[in-house]
Amino acid sequence: MIGDPRQRRRLLDAFPFLHGTPEEFRAEVFAQVTLVRLPVGQLICHDGAHCAQLPLVLTGTGRVYKLGENGREITLYRVHPGESCVVTTSCILSGRAFPAFAVCESAVEAVVVRPAEVRRWMATSEPWREYIFGLIASRLQEVFGVLDAVLFQRLDQRLMAYLLGLRETASGRDIHMTHQALAVELGSSREVISRVLKGLESQGLLRTTRGLIELLDIPALELRTREG
Amino acid sequence: MIGDPRQRRRLLDAFPFLHGTPEEFRAEVFAQVTLVRLPVGQLICHDGAHCAQLPLVLTGTGRVYKLGENGREITLYRVHPGESCVVTTSCILSGRAFPAFAVCESAVEAVVVRPAEVRRWMATSEPWREYIFGLIASRLQEVFGVLDAVLFQRLDQRLMAYLLGLRETASGRDIHMTHQALAVELGSSREVISRVLKGLESQGLLRTTRGLIELLDIPALELRTREG
DNA sequence: CGTCCCTTGGTGACAAAGTCACTGAATCGC
DNA sequence: GCGATTCAGTGACTTTGTCACCAAGGGACG
């Protein structure tokens, strides 16, 4: 239960779709939901687990990834404030095991919903349904995109595209990330990432130093991600 | 609209969950739904398309696959009688573009549902919701499984596992399938499949002739798919 | 300040998989 | 039977993953 008006306000702000719901539904949400805080690195769900509740993220981000037997891993998608892990939702609604791992990438504040309420609201609340379906579809597309990238795209292209994508979020042209972290994002291995980065460096497209990648020729990088 | 009692019977038999629904809901389904027949090879949905209706398969099977720029492709899952393509569902419910291709692998009879009804029934019918959620979750797991296989498993293992899986459906130990078809299933290329098959053949595990693969040592094959 | 240790990245050799160009063999339609 | 098409085999090469090992950078701490 969430009583504090400040916390209620934060919940409404993080999940705008709630504004479109009737007063009684919001009251129901406040009554049924619990606030939790999870530290960095906290494992939320592991492969094969059955999900006991659905977390709706208020602050922080979660990372959902696949882990191979050999230790390699790949990030499937992230769960940001205002979102929830729909794979969890689908597991709850169907009673199946979770097919991946989920971990707190930063400290996470979330409200958790019990499976019974998740199901009930699907029946009673149109906005809740819309919210969940939107998330399911967008995740599905992200995962399909990952599959496409892994199968059909060359690693140098994927790497360049990823670095360019980061640049929009990060400050300037400097990317603070280790080769290992990049490998985990793209589902590759550190050695290969190092090799590819060295190739790009020798073409003058970027510069690497310990823990830092500096994009030098952004227009050229953008060109190469588009072409073959 | 489906009036013919025979057709109504067939629909109920293909979708057992309908038996658990009230009389009025079944009447609604019969009233809103249209029967279609699609020939082999008919493209149902292409990448980037917006889905105009949801097909529920009565007979035949559809194949959903990803196609790369280079022409390579990979089968994601199949839609059998009693199922529907949930990616389509999710596209309909969220208004997003379809992120893959769907094609009739054999002649398909299906009933199609308009998006408005798909959405409405999500609100009004508990069994319909359960049916859709079950499908979404099972597909999600299949796609996650494909991703896992592609990223973390060796091709020879995947190939052996696939062949063994076929054996259960097919008759005896003979598998009638071209190398190209196997490549499409596993997201590889014909040449590589040929190479791997030759390797397995030289180990005495199977024998290949044009369009046919004969599994010789099934216990050994099963062993190898389990080990590293 | 120096030592230890952990993280990060570099390297070379090899294996697995994908690509390309070309060949030959089996099969089908007529 | 004959030509076209489908199916499979091959070799050379590239890309990617794996393994083992090394070296540099940077903290923790006495």
Coordinates of C-alpha atoms (C1' of nucleotides) in Angstrom, one line a residue:
Chain A
M1 CA 0.0 0.0 0.0
I2 CA 1.2 3.5 -0.8
G3 CA -0.2 6.2 1.4
D4 CA 2.2 9.0 1.3
P5 CA 0.9 11.7 -1.1
R6 CA 4.5 12.4 -2.3
Q7 CA 5.0 8.8 -3.3
R8 CA 1.6 8.7 -5.0
R9 CA 2.5 11.7 -7.0
R10 CA 5.8 10.1 -8.0
L11 CA 4.0 7.0 -9.1
L12 CA 1.6 9.0 -11.2
D13 CA 4.4 11.0 -12.8
A14 CA 6.4 7.9 -13.7
F15 CA 3.4 6.2 -15.2
P16 CA 1.5 8.8 -17.1
F17 CA -1.2 6.3 -18.3
L18 CA -2.5 6.3 -14.8
H19 CA -3.8 9.9 -15.3
G20 CA -6.2 8.5 -17.9
T21 CA -7.7 6.1 -15.4
P22 CA -10.7 6.7 -13.2
E23 CA -10.2 7.7 -9.6
E24 CA -11.2 4.3 -8.3
F25 CA -8.6 2.5 -10.4
R26 CA -5.8 4.7 -9.1
A27 CA -7.1 4.1 -5.5
E28 CA -7.0 0.4 -6.3
V29 CA -3.4 0.7 -7.5
F30 CA -2.3 2.6 -4.5
A31 CA -3.9 0.0 -2.3
Q32 CA -2.4 -3.1 -3.9
V33 CA 1.1 -2.0 -4.7
T34 CA 4.3 -2.0 -2.7
L35 CA 7.3 0.2 -2.9
V36 CA 10.7 -1.6 -3.0
R37 CA 14.3 -0.4 -3.3
L38 CA 16.9 -2.6 -4.9
P39 CA 20.7 -2.0 -4.8
V40 CA 22.9 -2.0 -7.8
G41 CA 23.7 -5.5 -9.1
Q42 CA 20.7 -7.1 -7.4
L43 CA 19.5 -10.0 -9.4
I44 CA 15.8 -9.6 -10.1
C45 CA 15.1 -12.8 -12.0
H46 CA 17.2 -15.7 -13.2
D47 CA 16.8 -18.1 -16.1
G48 CA 14.2 -20.7 -15.3
A49 CA 12.7 -18.8 -12.3
H50 CA 9.0 -18.2 -11.9
C51 CA 8.1 -14.6 -11.4
A52 CA 6.4 -13.8 -8.1
Q53 CA 5.5 -10.2 -8.9
L54 CA 5.7 -7.5 -11.6
P55 CA 8.0 -4.6 -10.9
L56 CA 7.1 -1.1 -12.3
V57 CA 10.2 0.9 -12.3
L58 CA 10.1 4.4 -10.8
T59 CA 13.9 5.3 -10.8
G60 CA 17.0 3.5 -12.0
T61 CA 17.3 0.9 -14.8
G62 CA 17.2 -2.8 -15.0
R63 CA 19.0 -4.8 -17.7
V64 CA 17.6 -8.0 -19.2
Y65 CA 20.1 -10.3 -20.8
K66 CA 20.8 -13.8 -22.0
L67 CA 23.7 -15.8 -20.6
G68 CA 25.4 -18.6 -22.5
E69 CA 27.0 -21.7 -21.0
N70 CA 30.4 -20.4 -22.1
G71 CA 29.9 -17.3 -20.0
R72 CA 29.2 -15.0 -22.9
E73 CA 26.2 -12.8 -22.6
I74 CA 24.1 -10.3 -24.5
T75 CA 21.9 -7.5 -23.4
L76 CA 18.4 -7.8 -24.8
Y77 CA 16.9 -4.6 -23.5
R78 CA 16.7 -2.3 -20.6
V79 CA 13.8 -1.4 -18.3
H80 CA 13.7 2.4 -17.7
P81 CA 11.5 4.4 -15.3
G82 CA 7.9 4.2 -16.4
E83 CA 8.4 0.7 -17.8
S84 CA 8.1 -2.8 -16.5
C85 CA 9.6 -6.1 -17.7
V86 CA 7.0 -7.5 -20.0
V87 CA 8.7 -10.8 -20.2
T88 CA 7.9 -11.0 -16.5
T89 CA 4.3 -10.0 -17.3
S90 CA 4.0 -12.7 -19.9
C91 CA 5.5 -15.2 -17.5
I92 CA 3.0 -14.2 -14.8
L93 CA 0.0 -14.3 -17.1
S94 CA 1.0 -17.7 -18.5
G95 CA 2.7 -19.3 -15.6
R96 CA 5.9 -20.0 -17.5
A97 CA 9.5 -19.8 -16.4
F98 CA 11.5 -16.7 -17.1
P99 CA 13.8 -17.3 -20.1
A100 CA 16.6 -14.9 -19.3
F101 CA 18.3 -12.9 -16.5
A102 CA 17.3 -9.5 -15.1
V103 CA 19.6 -7.4 -12.9
C104 CA 19.6 -3.9 -11.4
E105 CA 22.0 -1.8 -13.5
S106 CA 21.7 1.0 -11.0
A107 CA 19.9 1.4 -7.7
V108 CA 16.2 0.8 -8.6
E109 CA 13.0 2.0 -6.9
A110 CA 10.0 0.2 -8.1
V111 CA 6.5 -0.7 -7.1
V112 CA 5.6 -4.3 -7.3
V113 CA 2.3 -5.7 -8.3
R114 CA 1.1 -9.2 -7.4
P115 CA 0.1 -11.6 -10.2
A116 CA -3.5 -11.6 -9.1
E117 CA -3.8 -7.8 -9.6
V118 CA -1.8 -7.9 -12.9
R119 CA -4.4 -10.4 -14.2
R120 CA -7.4 -8.6 -12.7
W121 CA -6.5 -5.2 -14.1
M122 CA -6.1 -6.7 -17.5
A123 CA -9.8 -7.4 -17.3
T124 CA -11.0 -4.2 -15.6
S125 CA -8.8 -1.4 -16.9
E126 CA -8.5 -0.4 -20.6
P127 CA -5.5 1.9 -20.0
W128 CA -3.7 -0.8 -18.1
R129 CA -4.2 -3.2 -21.0
E130 CA -3.0 -0.6 -23.5
Y131 CA 0.0 0.1 -21.4
I132 CA 1.0 -3.6 -21.1
F133 CA 0.3 -4.3 -24.8
G134 CA 2.4 -1.3 -25.8
L135 CA 5.3 -2.6 -23.7
I136 CA 5.0 -6.2 -25.0
A137 CA 5.1 -5.1 -28.6
S138 CA 8.0 -2.7 -28.1
R139 CA 10.0 -5.4 -26.3
L140 CA 9.2 -8.0 -28.9
Q141 CA 10.5 -5.6 -31.5
E142 CA 13.7 -4.9 -29.6
V143 CA 14.4 -8.6 -29.2
F144 CA 13.6 -9.2 -32.9
G145 CA 16.0 -6.5 -33.7
V146 CA 18.8 -8.0 -31.6
L147 CA 18.2 -11.3 -33.3
D148 CA 18.4 -9.6 -36.7
A149 CA 21.6 -7.8 -35.7
V150 CA 23.3 -11.0 -34.4
L151 CA 22.4 -13.0 -37.4
F152 CA 22.7 -10.7 -40.3
Q153 CA 24.9 -7.7 -39.4
R154 CA 28.6 -7.5 -39.2
L155 CA 30.1 -6.8 -35.9
D156 CA 32.0 -3.6 -37.0
Q157 CA 28.7 -2.1 -38.2
R158 CA 26.9 -3.1 -35.0
L159 CA 29.7 -1.6 -32.9
M160 CA 29.7 1.6 -34.8
A161 CA 26.0 1.9 -34.6
Y162 CA 26.1 1.2 -30.9
L163 CA 28.8 3.8 -30.2
L164 CA 26.9 6.4 -32.3
G165 CA 23.8 5.6 -30.3
L166 CA 25.6 6.2 -27.1
R167 CA 26.9 9.5 -28.2
E168 CA 23.3 10.9 -28.2
T169 CA 22.9 10.0 -24.6
A170 CA 26.4 10.7 -23.4
S171 CA 28.3 14.0 -23.3
G172 CA 30.2 14.9 -26.4
R173 CA 32.2 12.4 -28.3
D174 CA 33.8 10.6 -25.4
I175 CA 32.4 7.2 -24.4
H176 CA 33.5 5.8 -21.1
M177 CA 33.1 2.1 -21.5
T178 CA 35.4 -0.9 -21.3
H179 CA 35.8 -3.3 -24.2
Q180 CA 34.3 -6.0 -22.0
A181 CA 31.2 -3.9 -21.4
L182 CA 30.8 -3.4 -25.2
A183 CA 31.2 -7.1 -25.7
V184 CA 28.4 -7.8 -23.3
E185 CA 26.1 -5.3 -25.0
L186 CA 26.7 -6.8 -28.4
G187 CA 27.0 -10.5 -27.4
S188 CA 30.6 -10.8 -28.5
S189 CA 33.8 -11.3 -26.7
R190 CA 36.4 -8.7 -25.4
E191 CA 39.1 -9.8 -27.8
V192 CA 37.0 -9.4 -30.8
I193 CA 35.8 -6.0 -29.7
S194 CA 39.4 -4.9 -29.1
R195 CA 40.3 -6.1 -32.6
V196 CA 37.4 -4.3 -34.3
L197 CA 38.1 -1.1 -32.4
K198 CA 41.8 -1.3 -33.4
G199 CA 40.7 -1.6 -37.0
L200 CA 38.5 1.5 -36.7
E201 CA 41.3 3.3 -34.9
S202 CA 43.7 2.5 -37.7
Q203 CA 41.3 4.1 -40.1
G204 CA 41.3 7.3 -38.0
L205 CA 37.6 7.0 -37.1
L206 CA 38.2 6.9 -33.4
R207 CA 40.8 6.8 -30.7
T208 CA 41.0 4.4 -27.7
T209 CA 42.6 4.7 -24.3
R210 CA 42.0 2.7 -21.2
G211 CA 38.3 2.8 -20.5
L212 CA 37.6 5.5 -23.0
I213 CA 36.7 5.7 -26.7
E214 CA 36.8 9.0 -28.5
L215 CA 34.8 9.3 -31.7
L216 CA 36.9 11.3 -34.1
D217 CA 35.1 11.2 -37.4
I218 CA 31.4 10.9 -36.7
P219 CA 30.1 11.7 -40.2
A220 CA 32.3 8.9 -41.6
L221 CA 31.1 6.5 -38.9
E222 CA 27.5 7.3 -39.7
L223 CA 28.2 6.7 -43.4
R224 CA 29.7 3.3 -42.7
T225 CA 26.8 2.0 -40.6
R226 CA 24.4 2.7 -43.4
E227 CA 26.4 1.1 -46.2
G228 CA 27.4 -2.5 -46.5
Chain B
M1 CA -19.8 -14.6 -40.3
I2 CA -19.8 -18.4 -40.0
G3 CA -23.2 -19.9 -40.3
D4 CA -22.7 -23.5 -41.4
P5 CA -22.9 -25.8 -38.3
R6 CA -20.1 -27.9 -39.7
Q7 CA -17.7 -25.0 -39.9
R8 CA -18.7 -23.9 -36.5
R9 CA -18.0 -27.3 -35.2
R10 CA -14.5 -27.3 -36.8
L11 CA -13.8 -23.9 -35.3
L12 CA -14.7 -25.1 -31.8
D13 CA -12.6 -28.3 -32.3
A14 CA -9.6 -26.3 -33.4
F15 CA -9.8 -23.9 -30.5
P16 CA -10.8 -25.8 -27.4
F17 CA -10.7 -22.8 -25.2
L18 CA -14.0 -21.7 -26.9
H19 CA -15.7 -24.6 -25.1
G20 CA -15.1 -22.8 -21.8
T21 CA -16.8 -19.6 -23.0
P22 CA -20.4 -18.6 -22.5
E23 CA -22.9 -19.2 -25.3
E24 CA -23.1 -15.5 -26.2
F25 CA -19.4 -15.2 -26.7
R26 CA -19.3 -18.1 -29.1
A27 CA -22.2 -16.5 -31.0
E28 CA -20.2 -13.3 -31.1
V29 CA -17.2 -15.1 -32.5
F30 CA -19.2 -16.8 -35.2
A31 CA -20.8 -13.5 -36.1
Q32 CA -17.6 -11.5 -36.3
V33 CA -15.2 -13.9 -37.9
T34 CA -14.5 -14.8 -41.6
L35 CA -13.2 -18.0 -43.0
V36 CA -10.3 -17.7 -45.5
R37 CA -8.3 -20.2 -47.5
L38 CA -4.7 -19.4 -48.4
P39 CA -2.6 -21.3 -50.9
V40 CA 0.9 -22.7 -50.2
G41 CA 3.6 -20.0 -50.4
Q42 CA 1.1 -17.2 -49.8
L43 CA 2.8 -14.3 -48.0
I44 CA 0.7 -13.4 -45.0
C45 CA 2.7 -10.5 -43.6
H46 CA 6.0 -8.9 -44.6
D47 CA 8.5 -7.0 -42.6
G48 CA 7.3 -3.5 -41.8
A49 CA 3.7 -4.2 -42.7
H50 CA 0.8 -3.2 -40.4
C51 CA -1.4 -6.1 -39.7
A52 CA -5.0 -5.7 -40.8
Q53 CA -6.4 -8.7 -39.1
L54 CA -5.6 -11.7 -36.8
P55 CA -5.7 -15.1 -38.4
L56 CA -6.6 -18.1 -36.3
V57 CA -5.4 -21.2 -38.0
L58 CA -7.8 -24.2 -38.5
T59 CA -5.7 -26.4 -40.8
G60 CA -2.2 -26.1 -42.3
T61 CA 0.8 -24.3 -40.9
G62 CA 2.3 -20.9 -41.2
R63 CA 6.0 -20.1 -40.9
V64 CA 7.3 -16.9 -39.3
Y65 CA 10.9 -16.0 -40.2
K66 CA 13.5 -13.3 -40.3
L67 CA 15.1 -12.4 -43.6
G68 CA 18.6 -10.7 -43.7
E69 CA 19.8 -8.3 -46.3
N70 CA 22.2 -10.9 -47.6
G71 CA 19.3 -13.2 -48.3
R72 CA 19.9 -15.5 -45.4
E73 CA 16.9 -16.3 -43.3
I74 CA 15.9 -18.1 -40.1
T75 CA 12.7 -19.7 -39.0
L76 CA 11.5 -18.2 -35.7
Y77 CA 8.5 -20.4 -35.1
R78 CA 5.5 -22.1 -36.8
V79 CA 1.8 -21.4 -36.4
H80 CA -0.1 -24.7 -36.2
P81 CA -3.9 -25.4 -36.1
G82 CA -5.4 -24.0 -33.0
E83 CA -2.8 -21.2 -32.8
S84 CA -2.5 -17.7 -34.1
C85 CA 0.5 -15.5 -34.8
V86 CA 0.9 -13.6 -31.6
V87 CA 3.4 -11.1 -33.1
T88 CA 0.5 -10.1 -35.3
T89 CA -1.7 -9.8 -32.2
S90 CA 0.9 -7.6 -30.5
C91 CA 1.2 -5.5 -33.6
I92 CA -2.6 -5.1 -33.7
L93 CA -2.9 -4.3 -30.1
S94 CA -0.1 -1.7 -30.2
G95 CA -0.4 -0.4 -33.7
R96 CA 3.3 -1.3 -34.5
A97 CA 4.8 -2.7 -37.7
F98 CA 5.3 -6.4 -38.0
P99 CA 9.0 -7.1 -37.5
A100 CA 9.3 -10.3 -39.6
F101 CA 7.8 -12.3 -42.4
A102 CA 5.0 -14.8 -42.3
V103 CA 4.2 -17.3 -45.1
C104 CA 1.9 -20.2 -45.6
E105 CA 4.0 -23.4 -45.5
S106 CA 1.1 -25.5 -46.6
A107 CA -2.4 -24.6 -47.7
V108 CA -4.0 -22.8 -44.7
E109 CA -7.6 -22.5 -43.6
A110 CA -8.0 -19.8 -41.0
V111 CA -10.6 -17.5 -39.6
V112 CA -9.7 -13.9 -39.5
V113 CA -10.6 -11.5 -36.7
R114 CA -10.7 -7.7 -37.1
P115 CA -8.5 -5.6 -34.8
A116 CA -11.5 -4.1 -33.2
E117 CA -12.8 -7.5 -32.1
V118 CA -9.4 -8.6 -31.0
R119 CA -9.2 -5.7 -28.7
R120 CA -12.8 -5.9 -27.5
W121 CA -12.6 -9.5 -26.6
M122 CA -9.4 -8.8 -24.5
A123 CA -11.7 -6.7 -22.3
T124 CA -14.8 -9.0 -22.3
S125 CA -13.6 -12.6 -22.4
E126 CA -11.4 -14.1 -19.7
P127 CA -10.7 -17.3 -21.8
W128 CA -9.8 -15.2 -24.8
R129 CA -7.3 -13.3 -22.7
E130 CA -5.8 -16.5 -21.3
Y131 CA -5.6 -18.0 -24.8
I132 CA -3.7 -15.0 -26.1
F133 CA -1.4 -14.6 -23.1
G134 CA -0.5 -18.3 -23.3
L135 CA 0.4 -17.9 -27.0
I136 CA 2.4 -14.7 -26.4
A137 CA 4.4 -16.3 -23.7
S138 CA 5.1 -19.5 -25.6
R139 CA 6.3 -17.6 -28.7
L140 CA 8.4 -15.3 -26.6
Q141 CA 10.1 -18.3 -25.2
E142 CA 10.6 -19.8 -28.6
V143 CA 12.2 -16.7 -29.9
F144 CA 14.4 -16.4 -26.9
G145 CA 15.4 -20.0 -27.5
V146 CA 16.3 -19.2 -31.1
L147 CA 18.4 -16.3 -29.9
D148 CA 20.2 -18.5 -27.4
A149 CA 20.9 -21.2 -29.9
V150 CA 22.2 -18.8 -32.5
L151 CA 24.5 -17.0 -30.0
F152 CA 25.7 -19.7 -27.8
Q153 CA 25.4 -23.1 -29.4
R154 CA 27.6 -24.7 -32.0
L155 CA 26.0 -25.4 -35.3
D156 CA 26.7 -29.1 -35.3
Q157 CA 24.9 -29.5 -32.1
R158 CA 22.0 -27.4 -33.2
L159 CA 21.8 -29.4 -36.4
M160 CA 21.8 -32.8 -34.6
A161 CA 19.2 -31.6 -32.2
Y162 CA 17.0 -30.4 -35.0
L163 CA 17.3 -33.7 -36.9
L164 CA 16.5 -35.7 -33.8
G165 CA 13.5 -33.4 -33.2
L166 CA 12.3 -34.1 -36.8
R167 CA 12.6 -37.8 -36.3
E168 CA 9.8 -37.8 -33.7
T169 CA 7.5 -36.2 -36.2
A170 CA 8.6 -38.0 -39.3
S171 CA 8.5 -41.7 -40.1
G172 CA 11.5 -43.7 -39.0
R173 CA 15.0 -42.5 -39.3
D174 CA 14.7 -41.0 -42.8
I175 CA 14.5 -37.2 -43.1
H176 CA 13.5 -35.8 -46.4
M177 CA 14.9 -32.3 -46.5
T178 CA 17.4 -30.4 -48.5
H179 CA 20.5 -28.8 -47.1
Q180 CA 19.1 -25.5 -48.1
A181 CA 15.9 -26.1 -46.1
L182 CA 18.0 -27.0 -43.1
A183 CA 20.0 -23.9 -43.5
V184 CA 16.9 -21.8 -43.5
E185 CA 15.6 -23.5 -40.3
L186 CA 18.8 -22.8 -38.4
G187 CA 19.7 -19.5 -39.9
S188 CA 22.9 -20.8 -41.6
S189 CA 23.9 -21.2 -45.2
R190 CA 23.7 -24.3 -47.4
E191 CA 27.5 -24.7 -47.8
V192 CA 28.0 -24.8 -44.0
I193 CA 25.2 -27.3 -43.5
S194 CA 26.7 -29.5 -46.2
R195 CA 30.1 -29.3 -44.4
V196 CA 28.7 -30.1 -41.0
L197 CA 26.6 -33.0 -42.4
K198 CA 29.7 -34.4 -44.1
G199 CA 31.5 -34.2 -40.8
L200 CA 28.8 -36.2 -39.1
E201 CA 28.6 -38.6 -42.0
S202 CA 32.4 -39.3 -41.8
Q203 CA 31.8 -40.1 -38.1
G204 CA 29.3 -42.7 -39.2
L205 CA 26.4 -41.0 -37.4
L206 CA 24.3 -40.5 -40.5
R207 CA 24.2 -41.0 -44.3
T208 CA 23.2 -38.4 -46.9
T209 CA 21.9 -38.7 -50.4
R210 CA 20.1 -36.1 -52.5
G211 CA 17.2 -34.7 -50.5
L212 CA 17.5 -37.4 -47.8
I213 CA 19.3 -37.8 -44.5
E214 CA 19.3 -41.1 -42.8
L215 CA 20.1 -41.2 -39.1
L216 CA 22.3 -44.2 -38.4
D217 CA 23.4 -43.9 -34.8
I218 CA 20.6 -42.2 -32.9
P219 CA 21.9 -42.9 -29.4
A220 CA 25.3 -41.4 -30.3
L221 CA 23.6 -38.4 -31.8
E222 CA 21.5 -37.9 -28.7
L223 CA 24.6 -38.1 -26.6
R224 CA 26.5 -35.5 -28.6
T225 CA 23.7 -33.0 -28.4
R226 CA 23.8 -33.2 -24.6
E227 CA 27.5 -32.9 -24.1
G228 CA 29.7 -30.0 -25.2
Chain C
dC1 C1' 57.2 5.4 -1.3
dG2 C1' 57.1 0.7 -2.8
dT3 C1' 54.7 -3.6 -3.3
dC4 C1' 50.7 -6.3 -4.4
dC5 C1' 46.9 -7.1 -7.0
dC6 C1' 43.1 -6.5 -9.9
dT7 C1' 41.3 -4.5 -14.0
dT8 C1' 42.0 -3.5 -18.7
dG9 C1' 43.7 -4.3 -23.0
dG10 C1' 47.0 -6.6 -26.6
dT11 C1' 48.7 -10.6 -29.2
dG12 C1' 49.2 -14.9 -31.7
dA13 C1' 47.5 -19.3 -33.0
dC14 C1' 43.8 -21.7 -34.0
dA15 C1' 38.8 -23.3 -34.7
dA16 C1' 34.1 -22.4 -36.3
dA17 C1' 31.2 -20.2 -39.4
dG18 C1' 29.9 -17.4 -43.4
dT19 C1' 30.8 -16.0 -48.4
dC20 C1' 31.9 -16.5 -53.1
dA21 C1' 32.7 -18.6 -57.3
dC22 C1' 32.5 -22.5 -59.6
dT23 C1' 31.6 -27.6 -60.6
dG24 C1' 29.1 -31.8 -61.2
dA25 C1' 25.3 -34.8 -60.4
dA26 C1' 20.3 -36.0 -59.9
dT27 C1' 15.8 -35.1 -61.3
dC28 C1' 11.8 -33.2 -63.7
dG29 C1' 9.0 -31.6 -67.5
dC30 C1' 8.3 -32.1 -72.1
Chain D
dG1 C1' 16.1 -38.5 -74.6
dC2 C1' 17.2 -33.7 -73.7
dG3 C1' 17.5 -29.4 -71.6
dA4 C1' 16.6 -26.8 -67.6
dT5 C1' 16.5 -26.7 -62.9
dT6 C1' 17.4 -28.2 -58.4
dC7 C1' 20.7 -30.1 -55.2
dA8 C1' 25.1 -30.9 -53.4
dG9 C1' 30.4 -30.6 -53.2
dT10 C1' 34.7 -27.9 -53.2
dG11 C1' 38.4 -24.6 -52.3
dA12 C1' 39.9 -20.1 -51.1
dC13 C1' 39.2 -16.6 -48.3
dT14 C1' 37.0 -13.5 -44.5
dT15 C1' 34.9 -12.8 -40.2
dT16 C1' 34.1 -14.1 -35.6
dG17 C1' 35.0 -16.8 -31.4
dT18 C1' 38.3 -19.1 -28.2
dC19 C1' 42.3 -19.9 -25.5
dA20 C1' 46.5 -18.9 -23.3
dC21 C1' 49.3 -15.7 -22.0
dC22 C1' 51.5 -11.1 -21.3
dA23 C1' 51.9 -6.1 -20.2
dA24 C1' 50.4 -1.7 -18.7
dG25 C1' 47.5 1.2 -15.6
dG26 C1' 45.8 2.3 -11.3
dG27 C1' 44.3 1.5 -6.4
dA28 C1' 44.8 -0.3 -1.7
dC29 C1' 47.7 -0.4 2.0
dG30 C1' 51.6 -1.1 4.8

